[in-house]
Amino acid sequence: MTDTNTTYAPVDHPGTEVPADRRSWDIVWSAYKPVDITPPELREAAMAGETESWITDPVATPQEITDWSERQAAAVVPFEVTDAGWPLNPTGRSGRSGRNLGKWGENAAADPVVIAGSRADRRILLIKRDDIGVWALPGGMVDPGETAPAAVTRELQEETGVDLRGQAPDAILRRAYVADWRNTDHAWVASTAALYTLPDVVTAVAADDAMDARWVRFHDVDQLAADLAEHGGLYEAHRPILTAAADHLA
């Protein structure tokens, strides 16, 4: 477990630099002081009152959570919890503490990869995120009691208006840790990404957490990133999912 700072930094602070040979939790690093990026709505004072709907764990520290064994069993990516009740990021130290996510520990997300057309006419459906202004896959967090497949189609409909409920995905592309900009030592994102293919584009309208929704030319990830470079850029955390999609479609 790590000590947290009492002075909070902006949520997009990059955190303390962590050398590659110090990332593992198995390495003792007594001088490690991560930067706490917890926003006001997730701090202790706010937890004492009514919390916002996206806050699944309305507690100031993970030590108040009692179902860690169940959460570990259901996790997309296995993780450890210290004897003191602090979940540990499965990739190691991040340089940041606190949380800027609804849950302590793993936050399960669902990402639909929707492809229309083929070969030269192939397009991918992307949204422009309203939090960081970059182009990304539509998607979001799995709600309590919801399955990842249900969350995939729900998030797609909420953010783009495209309704694929009842249509089975062509493939589950990836179930893995996501290098999300909100991740910390004790709260992080892991995603299930599902591929859907359509014969042609359908109407998509941005809503919910999306500023815009658009069908974009997609042959490979480098081409996609280059095409979006002057229009907000590509969300780098989704690059592994997009790479898996391109490989599957090759």
Short mmCIF file of N, CA and C in Angstrom, two decimals, residues 78-230:
data_model
loop_
_atom_site.label_atom_id
_atom_site.label_comp_id
_atom_site.label_asym_id
_atom_site.label_seq_id
_atom_site.Cartn_x
_atom_site.Cartn_y
_atom_site.Cartn_z
N PRO A 78 -6.82 -10.12 -13.34
CA PRO A 78 -6.58 -10.43 -11.93
C PRO A 78 -5.79 -9.33 -11.22
N PHE A 79 -6.16 -9.07 -9.97
CA PHE A 79 -5.45 -8.06 -9.19
C PHE A 79 -5.40 -8.48 -7.73
N GLU A 80 -4.46 -7.88 -6.99
CA GLU A 80 -4.29 -8.18 -5.58
C GLU A 80 -4.84 -7.06 -4.71
N VAL A 81 -5.15 -7.40 -3.47
CA VAL A 81 -5.60 -6.43 -2.48
C VAL A 81 -4.70 -6.58 -1.26
N THR A 82 -4.21 -5.47 -0.73
CA THR A 82 -3.32 -5.55 0.42
C THR A 82 -4.10 -5.95 1.67
N ASP A 83 -3.37 -6.35 2.69
CA ASP A 83 -4.02 -6.71 3.96
C ASP A 83 -4.79 -5.53 4.54
N ALA A 84 -4.38 -4.32 4.18
CA ALA A 84 -5.05 -3.12 4.68
C ALA A 84 -6.28 -2.74 3.85
N GLY A 85 -6.56 -3.52 2.78
CA GLY A 85 -7.76 -3.26 2.01
C GLY A 85 -7.60 -2.34 0.83
N TRP A 86 -6.37 -2.22 0.29
CA TRP A 86 -6.14 -1.36 -0.87
C TRP A 86 -5.90 -2.23 -2.11
N PRO A 87 -6.74 -2.10 -3.15
CA PRO A 87 -6.51 -2.84 -4.39
C PRO A 87 -5.29 -2.29 -5.11
N LEU A 88 -4.55 -3.16 -5.79
CA LEU A 88 -3.32 -2.75 -6.45
C LEU A 88 -3.47 -2.87 -7.97
N ASN A 89 -3.18 -1.78 -8.66
CA ASN A 89 -3.22 -1.77 -10.11
C ASN A 89 -2.40 -2.96 -10.66
N PRO A 90 -3.00 -3.81 -11.50
CA PRO A 90 -2.31 -5.02 -11.96
C PRO A 90 -1.10 -4.75 -12.83
N THR A 91 -0.93 -3.53 -13.32
CA THR A 91 0.25 -3.21 -14.13
C THR A 91 1.37 -2.63 -13.28
N GLY A 92 1.11 -2.45 -11.98
CA GLY A 92 2.13 -1.90 -11.09
C GLY A 92 1.88 -0.44 -10.75
N ARG A 93 2.88 0.20 -10.18
CA ARG A 93 2.75 1.60 -9.76
C ARG A 93 2.50 2.51 -10.96
N SER A 94 1.61 3.46 -10.77
CA SER A 94 1.26 4.38 -11.85
C SER A 94 1.81 5.78 -11.62
N GLY A 95 2.25 6.06 -10.39
CA GLY A 95 2.69 7.40 -10.05
C GLY A 95 1.56 8.29 -9.58
N ARG A 96 0.32 7.74 -9.56
CA ARG A 96 -0.85 8.51 -9.15
C ARG A 96 -1.67 7.71 -8.15
N SER A 97 -2.23 8.39 -7.17
CA SER A 97 -3.06 7.72 -6.17
C SER A 97 -4.46 8.34 -6.17
N GLY A 98 -5.29 7.89 -5.21
CA GLY A 98 -6.68 8.33 -5.20
C GLY A 98 -7.44 7.66 -6.34
N ARG A 99 -8.53 8.31 -6.77
CA ARG A 99 -9.28 7.77 -7.91
C ARG A 99 -10.06 8.87 -8.60
N ASN A 100 -10.27 8.68 -9.89
CA ASN A 100 -11.15 9.52 -10.69
C ASN A 100 -12.08 8.63 -11.50
N LEU A 101 -12.54 7.54 -10.86
CA LEU A 101 -13.45 6.57 -11.44
C LEU A 101 -14.52 6.22 -10.43
N GLY A 102 -15.60 5.63 -10.88
CA GLY A 102 -16.72 5.35 -10.00
C GLY A 102 -16.44 4.30 -8.94
N LYS A 103 -15.51 3.40 -9.22
CA LYS A 103 -15.21 2.32 -8.29
C LYS A 103 -13.73 2.31 -7.92
N TRP A 104 -13.45 1.80 -6.73
CA TRP A 104 -12.09 1.44 -6.38
C TRP A 104 -11.78 0.11 -7.05
N GLY A 105 -10.51 -0.12 -7.38
CA GLY A 105 -10.15 -1.35 -8.05
C GLY A 105 -10.53 -1.32 -9.52
N GLU A 106 -10.88 -2.48 -10.06
CA GLU A 106 -11.20 -2.56 -11.48
C GLU A 106 -12.56 -1.94 -11.79
N ASN A 107 -12.59 -1.10 -12.83
CA ASN A 107 -13.82 -0.54 -13.37
C ASN A 107 -14.03 -1.19 -14.73
N ALA A 108 -15.03 -2.06 -14.82
CA ALA A 108 -15.27 -2.81 -16.05
C ALA A 108 -15.94 -1.92 -17.10
N ALA A 109 -15.35 -1.90 -18.28
CA ALA A 109 -15.89 -1.10 -19.38
C ALA A 109 -16.27 -2.01 -20.54
N ALA A 110 -17.05 -1.47 -21.46
CA ALA A 110 -17.47 -2.21 -22.66
C ALA A 110 -17.30 -1.30 -23.87
N ASP A 111 -16.61 -1.81 -24.88
CA ASP A 111 -16.30 -1.00 -26.07
C ASP A 111 -16.75 -1.70 -27.34
N PRO A 112 -17.79 -1.18 -28.01
CA PRO A 112 -18.20 -1.76 -29.29
C PRO A 112 -17.34 -1.23 -30.44
N VAL A 113 -16.87 -2.15 -31.28
CA VAL A 113 -16.14 -1.78 -32.49
C VAL A 113 -17.09 -2.09 -33.65
N VAL A 114 -17.64 -1.05 -34.26
CA VAL A 114 -18.66 -1.23 -35.30
C VAL A 114 -18.05 -0.85 -36.65
N ILE A 115 -18.01 -1.81 -37.55
CA ILE A 115 -17.42 -1.65 -38.87
C ILE A 115 -18.51 -1.76 -39.93
N ALA A 116 -18.46 -0.87 -40.91
CA ALA A 116 -19.40 -0.92 -42.03
C ALA A 116 -18.62 -1.00 -43.34
N GLY A 117 -19.15 -1.79 -44.28
CA GLY A 117 -18.51 -1.92 -45.58
C GLY A 117 -17.28 -2.81 -45.51
N SER A 118 -16.52 -2.83 -46.60
CA SER A 118 -15.34 -3.68 -46.66
C SER A 118 -14.31 -3.07 -47.59
N ARG A 119 -13.07 -3.52 -47.43
CA ARG A 119 -11.96 -3.11 -48.27
C ARG A 119 -11.86 -1.59 -48.36
N ALA A 120 -11.85 -1.03 -49.56
CA ALA A 120 -11.63 0.41 -49.72
C ALA A 120 -12.74 1.25 -49.10
N ASP A 121 -13.93 0.67 -48.97
CA ASP A 121 -15.07 1.42 -48.43
C ASP A 121 -15.28 1.19 -46.94
N ARG A 122 -14.35 0.52 -46.29
CA ARG A 122 -14.55 0.19 -44.88
C ARG A 122 -14.52 1.43 -43.99
N ARG A 123 -15.49 1.50 -43.07
CA ARG A 123 -15.59 2.63 -42.14
C ARG A 123 -15.75 2.08 -40.72
N ILE A 124 -15.33 2.88 -39.76
CA ILE A 124 -15.50 2.54 -38.35
C ILE A 124 -16.27 3.66 -37.67
N LEU A 125 -17.14 3.32 -36.76
CA LEU A 125 -17.94 4.31 -36.04
C LEU A 125 -17.19 4.78 -34.80
N LEU A 126 -16.90 6.08 -34.74
CA LEU A 126 -16.20 6.67 -33.60
C LEU A 126 -17.00 7.82 -33.04
N ILE A 127 -16.72 8.14 -31.78
CA ILE A 127 -17.32 9.31 -31.15
C ILE A 127 -16.21 10.25 -30.69
N LYS A 128 -16.52 11.52 -30.58
CA LYS A 128 -15.59 12.48 -30.00
C LYS A 128 -15.96 12.66 -28.54
N ARG A 129 -15.05 12.25 -27.65
CA ARG A 129 -15.34 12.26 -26.22
C ARG A 129 -15.49 13.69 -25.70
N ASP A 130 -16.47 13.89 -24.81
CA ASP A 130 -16.66 15.23 -24.28
C ASP A 130 -15.75 15.54 -23.12
N ASP A 131 -15.01 14.54 -22.58
CA ASP A 131 -14.13 14.83 -21.45
C ASP A 131 -12.74 15.28 -21.89
N ILE A 132 -12.21 14.67 -22.97
CA ILE A 132 -10.86 15.03 -23.40
C ILE A 132 -10.80 15.43 -24.87
N GLY A 133 -11.93 15.43 -25.56
CA GLY A 133 -12.00 15.98 -26.91
C GLY A 133 -11.27 15.21 -27.99
N VAL A 134 -11.09 13.89 -27.82
CA VAL A 134 -10.42 13.08 -28.84
C VAL A 134 -11.39 12.03 -29.37
N TRP A 135 -11.04 11.45 -30.51
CA TRP A 135 -11.89 10.45 -31.15
C TRP A 135 -11.62 9.08 -30.58
N ALA A 136 -12.68 8.36 -30.24
CA ALA A 136 -12.55 7.08 -29.55
C ALA A 136 -13.71 6.17 -29.95
N LEU A 137 -13.61 4.94 -29.53
CA LEU A 137 -14.73 4.01 -29.69
C LEU A 137 -15.87 4.44 -28.78
N PRO A 138 -17.12 4.29 -29.21
CA PRO A 138 -18.21 4.51 -28.28
C PRO A 138 -18.15 3.43 -27.20
N GLY A 139 -18.58 3.75 -26.03
CA GLY A 139 -18.52 2.75 -24.96
C GLY A 139 -18.52 3.42 -23.61
N GLY A 140 -18.44 2.63 -22.58
CA GLY A 140 -18.46 3.16 -21.23
C GLY A 140 -18.43 2.06 -20.20
N MET A 141 -18.77 2.43 -18.98
CA MET A 141 -18.68 1.50 -17.87
C MET A 141 -19.87 0.53 -17.80
N VAL A 142 -19.59 -0.67 -17.37
CA VAL A 142 -20.63 -1.67 -17.14
C VAL A 142 -21.35 -1.30 -15.85
N ASP A 143 -22.67 -1.23 -15.91
CA ASP A 143 -23.45 -0.89 -14.73
C ASP A 143 -23.49 -2.05 -13.73
N PRO A 144 -23.71 -1.76 -12.44
CA PRO A 144 -23.85 -2.84 -11.46
C PRO A 144 -24.94 -3.82 -11.88
N GLY A 145 -24.63 -5.11 -11.85
CA GLY A 145 -25.58 -6.14 -12.23
C GLY A 145 -25.74 -6.36 -13.72
N GLU A 146 -25.03 -5.59 -14.53
CA GLU A 146 -25.13 -5.69 -15.98
C GLU A 146 -23.99 -6.56 -16.52
N THR A 147 -24.25 -7.28 -17.60
CA THR A 147 -23.19 -8.04 -18.25
C THR A 147 -22.46 -7.16 -19.25
N ALA A 148 -21.22 -7.53 -19.57
CA ALA A 148 -20.45 -6.77 -20.56
C ALA A 148 -21.14 -6.74 -21.93
N PRO A 149 -21.68 -7.88 -22.45
CA PRO A 149 -22.38 -7.82 -23.74
C PRO A 149 -23.56 -6.85 -23.75
N ALA A 150 -24.30 -6.81 -22.65
CA ALA A 150 -25.42 -5.87 -22.57
C ALA A 150 -24.93 -4.44 -22.54
N ALA A 151 -23.82 -4.21 -21.84
CA ALA A 151 -23.26 -2.86 -21.75
C ALA A 151 -22.75 -2.37 -23.10
N VAL A 152 -22.19 -3.29 -23.90
CA VAL A 152 -21.68 -2.92 -25.22
C VAL A 152 -22.77 -2.29 -26.06
N THR A 153 -23.92 -2.96 -26.18
CA THR A 153 -24.98 -2.44 -27.04
C THR A 153 -25.69 -1.26 -26.40
N ARG A 154 -25.80 -1.25 -25.07
CA ARG A 154 -26.43 -0.10 -24.41
C ARG A 154 -25.61 1.17 -24.63
N GLU A 155 -24.30 1.08 -24.41
CA GLU A 155 -23.44 2.25 -24.58
C GLU A 155 -23.45 2.73 -26.03
N LEU A 156 -23.46 1.79 -26.97
CA LEU A 156 -23.50 2.15 -28.38
C LEU A 156 -24.76 2.94 -28.70
N GLN A 157 -25.90 2.47 -28.21
CA GLN A 157 -27.15 3.16 -28.48
C GLN A 157 -27.19 4.52 -27.79
N GLU A 158 -26.71 4.59 -26.55
CA GLU A 158 -26.76 5.85 -25.82
C GLU A 158 -25.87 6.92 -26.45
N GLU A 159 -24.72 6.53 -26.98
CA GLU A 159 -23.76 7.52 -27.48
C GLU A 159 -23.90 7.81 -28.96
N THR A 160 -24.50 6.89 -29.74
CA THR A 160 -24.59 7.10 -31.18
C THR A 160 -25.99 6.92 -31.76
N GLY A 161 -26.90 6.34 -30.98
CA GLY A 161 -28.23 6.06 -31.49
C GLY A 161 -28.31 4.78 -32.32
N VAL A 162 -27.20 4.12 -32.56
CA VAL A 162 -27.18 2.87 -33.33
C VAL A 162 -27.60 1.72 -32.41
N ASP A 163 -28.63 1.01 -32.81
CA ASP A 163 -29.20 -0.06 -31.97
C ASP A 163 -28.85 -1.43 -32.53
N LEU A 164 -27.93 -2.13 -31.85
CA LEU A 164 -27.56 -3.48 -32.27
C LEU A 164 -27.98 -4.51 -31.24
N ARG A 165 -28.92 -4.14 -30.38
CA ARG A 165 -29.44 -5.12 -29.42
C ARG A 165 -30.07 -6.28 -30.19
N GLY A 166 -29.77 -7.48 -29.76
CA GLY A 166 -30.28 -8.66 -30.44
C GLY A 166 -29.36 -9.19 -31.52
N GLN A 167 -28.35 -8.40 -31.89
CA GLN A 167 -27.38 -8.87 -32.89
C GLN A 167 -26.12 -9.36 -32.16
N ALA A 168 -25.74 -10.59 -32.43
CA ALA A 168 -24.55 -11.14 -31.79
C ALA A 168 -23.30 -10.53 -32.40
N PRO A 169 -22.29 -10.27 -31.59
CA PRO A 169 -21.04 -9.73 -32.15
C PRO A 169 -20.34 -10.77 -33.02
N ASP A 170 -19.56 -10.30 -33.97
CA ASP A 170 -18.77 -11.20 -34.81
C ASP A 170 -17.64 -11.84 -34.01
N ALA A 171 -17.14 -11.11 -33.04
CA ALA A 171 -16.03 -11.62 -32.23
C ALA A 171 -15.85 -10.76 -31.00
N ILE A 172 -15.33 -11.36 -29.94
CA ILE A 172 -14.83 -10.60 -28.79
C ILE A 172 -13.34 -10.37 -29.08
N LEU A 173 -12.99 -9.13 -29.32
CA LEU A 173 -11.63 -8.81 -29.77
C LEU A 173 -10.62 -8.83 -28.64
N ARG A 174 -11.06 -8.40 -27.46
CA ARG A 174 -10.07 -8.20 -26.40
C ARG A 174 -10.77 -8.04 -25.06
N ARG A 175 -10.20 -8.66 -24.03
CA ARG A 175 -10.64 -8.43 -22.66
C ARG A 175 -9.36 -8.14 -21.88
N ALA A 176 -9.11 -6.86 -21.58
CA ALA A 176 -7.80 -6.51 -21.06
C ALA A 176 -7.81 -5.15 -20.36
N TYR A 177 -6.73 -4.87 -19.68
CA TYR A 177 -6.47 -3.58 -19.05
C TYR A 177 -6.43 -2.50 -20.13
N VAL A 178 -6.97 -1.33 -19.80
CA VAL A 178 -6.95 -0.20 -20.71
C VAL A 178 -6.12 0.92 -20.09
N ALA A 179 -5.21 1.49 -20.86
CA ALA A 179 -4.36 2.58 -20.36
C ALA A 179 -5.16 3.88 -20.35
N ASP A 180 -6.22 3.90 -19.56
CA ASP A 180 -7.13 5.04 -19.47
C ASP A 180 -6.46 6.21 -18.74
N TRP A 181 -6.79 7.43 -19.15
CA TRP A 181 -6.16 8.62 -18.57
C TRP A 181 -6.54 8.81 -17.10
N ARG A 182 -7.56 8.10 -16.62
CA ARG A 182 -8.00 8.26 -15.22
C ARG A 182 -7.38 7.24 -14.28
N ASN A 183 -6.65 6.28 -14.77
CA ASN A 183 -6.11 5.21 -13.94
C ASN A 183 -5.17 5.71 -12.85
N THR A 184 -5.23 5.03 -11.72
CA THR A 184 -4.31 5.30 -10.61
C THR A 184 -3.82 3.97 -10.03
N ASP A 185 -3.08 4.06 -8.94
CA ASP A 185 -2.60 2.85 -8.28
C ASP A 185 -3.74 1.98 -7.78
N HIS A 186 -4.88 2.60 -7.45
CA HIS A 186 -5.95 1.87 -6.76
C HIS A 186 -7.30 1.90 -7.47
N ALA A 187 -7.35 2.42 -8.70
CA ALA A 187 -8.58 2.42 -9.51
C ALA A 187 -8.17 2.48 -10.97
N TRP A 188 -8.72 1.58 -11.78
CA TRP A 188 -8.29 1.49 -13.18
C TRP A 188 -9.40 0.89 -14.01
N VAL A 189 -9.21 0.90 -15.34
CA VAL A 189 -10.22 0.43 -16.29
C VAL A 189 -9.74 -0.84 -16.98
N ALA A 190 -10.63 -1.81 -17.11
CA ALA A 190 -10.41 -3.01 -17.92
C ALA A 190 -11.62 -3.18 -18.82
N SER A 191 -11.40 -3.50 -20.08
CA SER A 191 -12.48 -3.46 -21.05
C SER A 191 -12.72 -4.78 -21.77
N THR A 192 -13.99 -5.00 -22.14
CA THR A 192 -14.37 -6.05 -23.08
C THR A 192 -14.74 -5.36 -24.38
N ALA A 193 -14.03 -5.70 -25.46
CA ALA A 193 -14.28 -5.07 -26.76
C ALA A 193 -14.89 -6.09 -27.71
N ALA A 194 -16.04 -5.74 -28.29
CA ALA A 194 -16.77 -6.64 -29.19
C ALA A 194 -16.86 -6.04 -30.59
N LEU A 195 -16.65 -6.88 -31.60
CA LEU A 195 -16.70 -6.45 -32.99
C LEU A 195 -18.05 -6.75 -33.63
N TYR A 196 -18.61 -5.74 -34.30
CA TYR A 196 -19.84 -5.89 -35.09
C TYR A 196 -19.55 -5.41 -36.51
N THR A 197 -20.02 -6.13 -37.50
CA THR A 197 -19.86 -5.70 -38.88
C THR A 197 -21.23 -5.49 -39.51
N LEU A 198 -21.35 -4.42 -40.29
CA LEU A 198 -22.58 -4.07 -40.98
C LEU A 198 -22.29 -3.96 -42.47
N PRO A 199 -23.28 -4.21 -43.33
CA PRO A 199 -23.05 -4.10 -44.77
C PRO A 199 -22.78 -2.67 -45.22
N ASP A 200 -23.35 -1.70 -44.51
CA ASP A 200 -23.17 -0.30 -44.89
C ASP A 200 -23.36 0.57 -43.65
N VAL A 201 -22.99 1.82 -43.76
CA VAL A 201 -23.15 2.74 -42.63
C VAL A 201 -24.63 2.97 -42.35
N VAL A 202 -24.93 3.26 -41.10
CA VAL A 202 -26.27 3.64 -40.68
C VAL A 202 -26.18 4.99 -39.99
N THR A 203 -27.30 5.64 -39.82
CA THR A 203 -27.31 6.96 -39.20
C THR A 203 -26.81 6.88 -37.77
N ALA A 204 -25.88 7.78 -37.43
CA ALA A 204 -25.35 7.87 -36.07
C ALA A 204 -25.45 9.31 -35.61
N VAL A 205 -25.99 9.49 -34.40
CA VAL A 205 -26.19 10.82 -33.84
C VAL A 205 -25.57 10.86 -32.44
N ALA A 206 -24.68 11.82 -32.21
CA ALA A 206 -23.98 11.91 -30.92
C ALA A 206 -24.94 12.26 -29.79
N ALA A 207 -24.75 11.61 -28.65
CA ALA A 207 -25.55 11.90 -27.46
C ALA A 207 -24.77 11.44 -26.24
N ASP A 208 -25.33 11.66 -25.07
CA ASP A 208 -24.74 11.23 -23.81
C ASP A 208 -23.35 11.82 -23.64
N ASP A 209 -22.29 10.98 -23.59
CA ASP A 209 -20.93 11.47 -23.37
C ASP A 209 -20.20 11.83 -24.65
N ALA A 210 -20.89 11.82 -25.78
CA ALA A 210 -20.26 12.08 -27.07
C ALA A 210 -20.58 13.48 -27.57
N MET A 211 -19.53 14.20 -28.01
CA MET A 211 -19.71 15.50 -28.64
C MET A 211 -20.10 15.36 -30.11
N ASP A 212 -19.64 14.28 -30.71
CA ASP A 212 -19.89 14.04 -32.13
C ASP A 212 -19.80 12.53 -32.38
N ALA A 213 -20.44 12.07 -33.42
CA ALA A 213 -20.37 10.66 -33.84
C ALA A 213 -20.18 10.65 -35.34
N ARG A 214 -19.25 9.81 -35.80
CA ARG A 214 -18.90 9.88 -37.22
C ARG A 214 -18.36 8.53 -37.70
N TRP A 215 -18.69 8.19 -38.95
CA TRP A 215 -18.09 7.04 -39.62
C TRP A 215 -16.79 7.52 -40.26
N VAL A 216 -15.70 6.84 -39.97
CA VAL A 216 -14.37 7.27 -40.41
C VAL A 216 -13.70 6.15 -41.20
N ARG A 217 -12.99 6.50 -42.25
CA ARG A 217 -12.25 5.53 -43.05
C ARG A 217 -11.30 4.72 -42.17
N PHE A 218 -11.29 3.39 -42.35
CA PHE A 218 -10.48 2.54 -41.49
C PHE A 218 -9.86 1.38 -42.27
N HIS A 219 -8.55 1.52 -42.52
CA HIS A 219 -7.79 0.43 -43.12
C HIS A 219 -6.83 -0.16 -42.10
N ASP A 220 -6.16 0.72 -41.38
CA ASP A 220 -5.27 0.29 -40.30
C ASP A 220 -5.18 1.42 -39.28
N VAL A 221 -4.59 1.17 -38.15
CA VAL A 221 -4.60 2.13 -37.05
C VAL A 221 -3.75 3.35 -37.36
N ASP A 222 -2.62 3.18 -37.99
CA ASP A 222 -1.77 4.33 -38.32
C ASP A 222 -2.48 5.27 -39.29
N GLN A 223 -3.17 4.71 -40.28
CA GLN A 223 -3.95 5.54 -41.20
C GLN A 223 -5.04 6.30 -40.46
N LEU A 224 -5.73 5.60 -39.56
CA LEU A 224 -6.81 6.23 -38.79
C LEU A 224 -6.28 7.37 -37.94
N ALA A 225 -5.16 7.14 -37.24
CA ALA A 225 -4.57 8.18 -36.40
C ALA A 225 -4.14 9.38 -37.24
N ALA A 226 -3.57 9.14 -38.42
CA ALA A 226 -3.14 10.24 -39.28
C ALA A 226 -4.33 11.06 -39.77
N ASP A 227 -5.41 10.37 -40.14
CA ASP A 227 -6.60 11.08 -40.63
C ASP A 227 -7.23 11.95 -39.55
N LEU A 228 -7.10 11.53 -38.29
CA LEU A 228 -7.75 12.25 -37.19
C LEU A 228 -6.83 13.26 -36.51
N ALA A 229 -5.57 13.30 -36.91
CA ALA A 229 -4.57 14.12 -36.22
C ALA A 229 -4.95 15.59 -36.13
N GLU A 230 -5.56 16.11 -37.18
CA GLU A 230 -5.91 17.53 -37.19
C GLU A 230 -7.36 17.78 -36.77
#
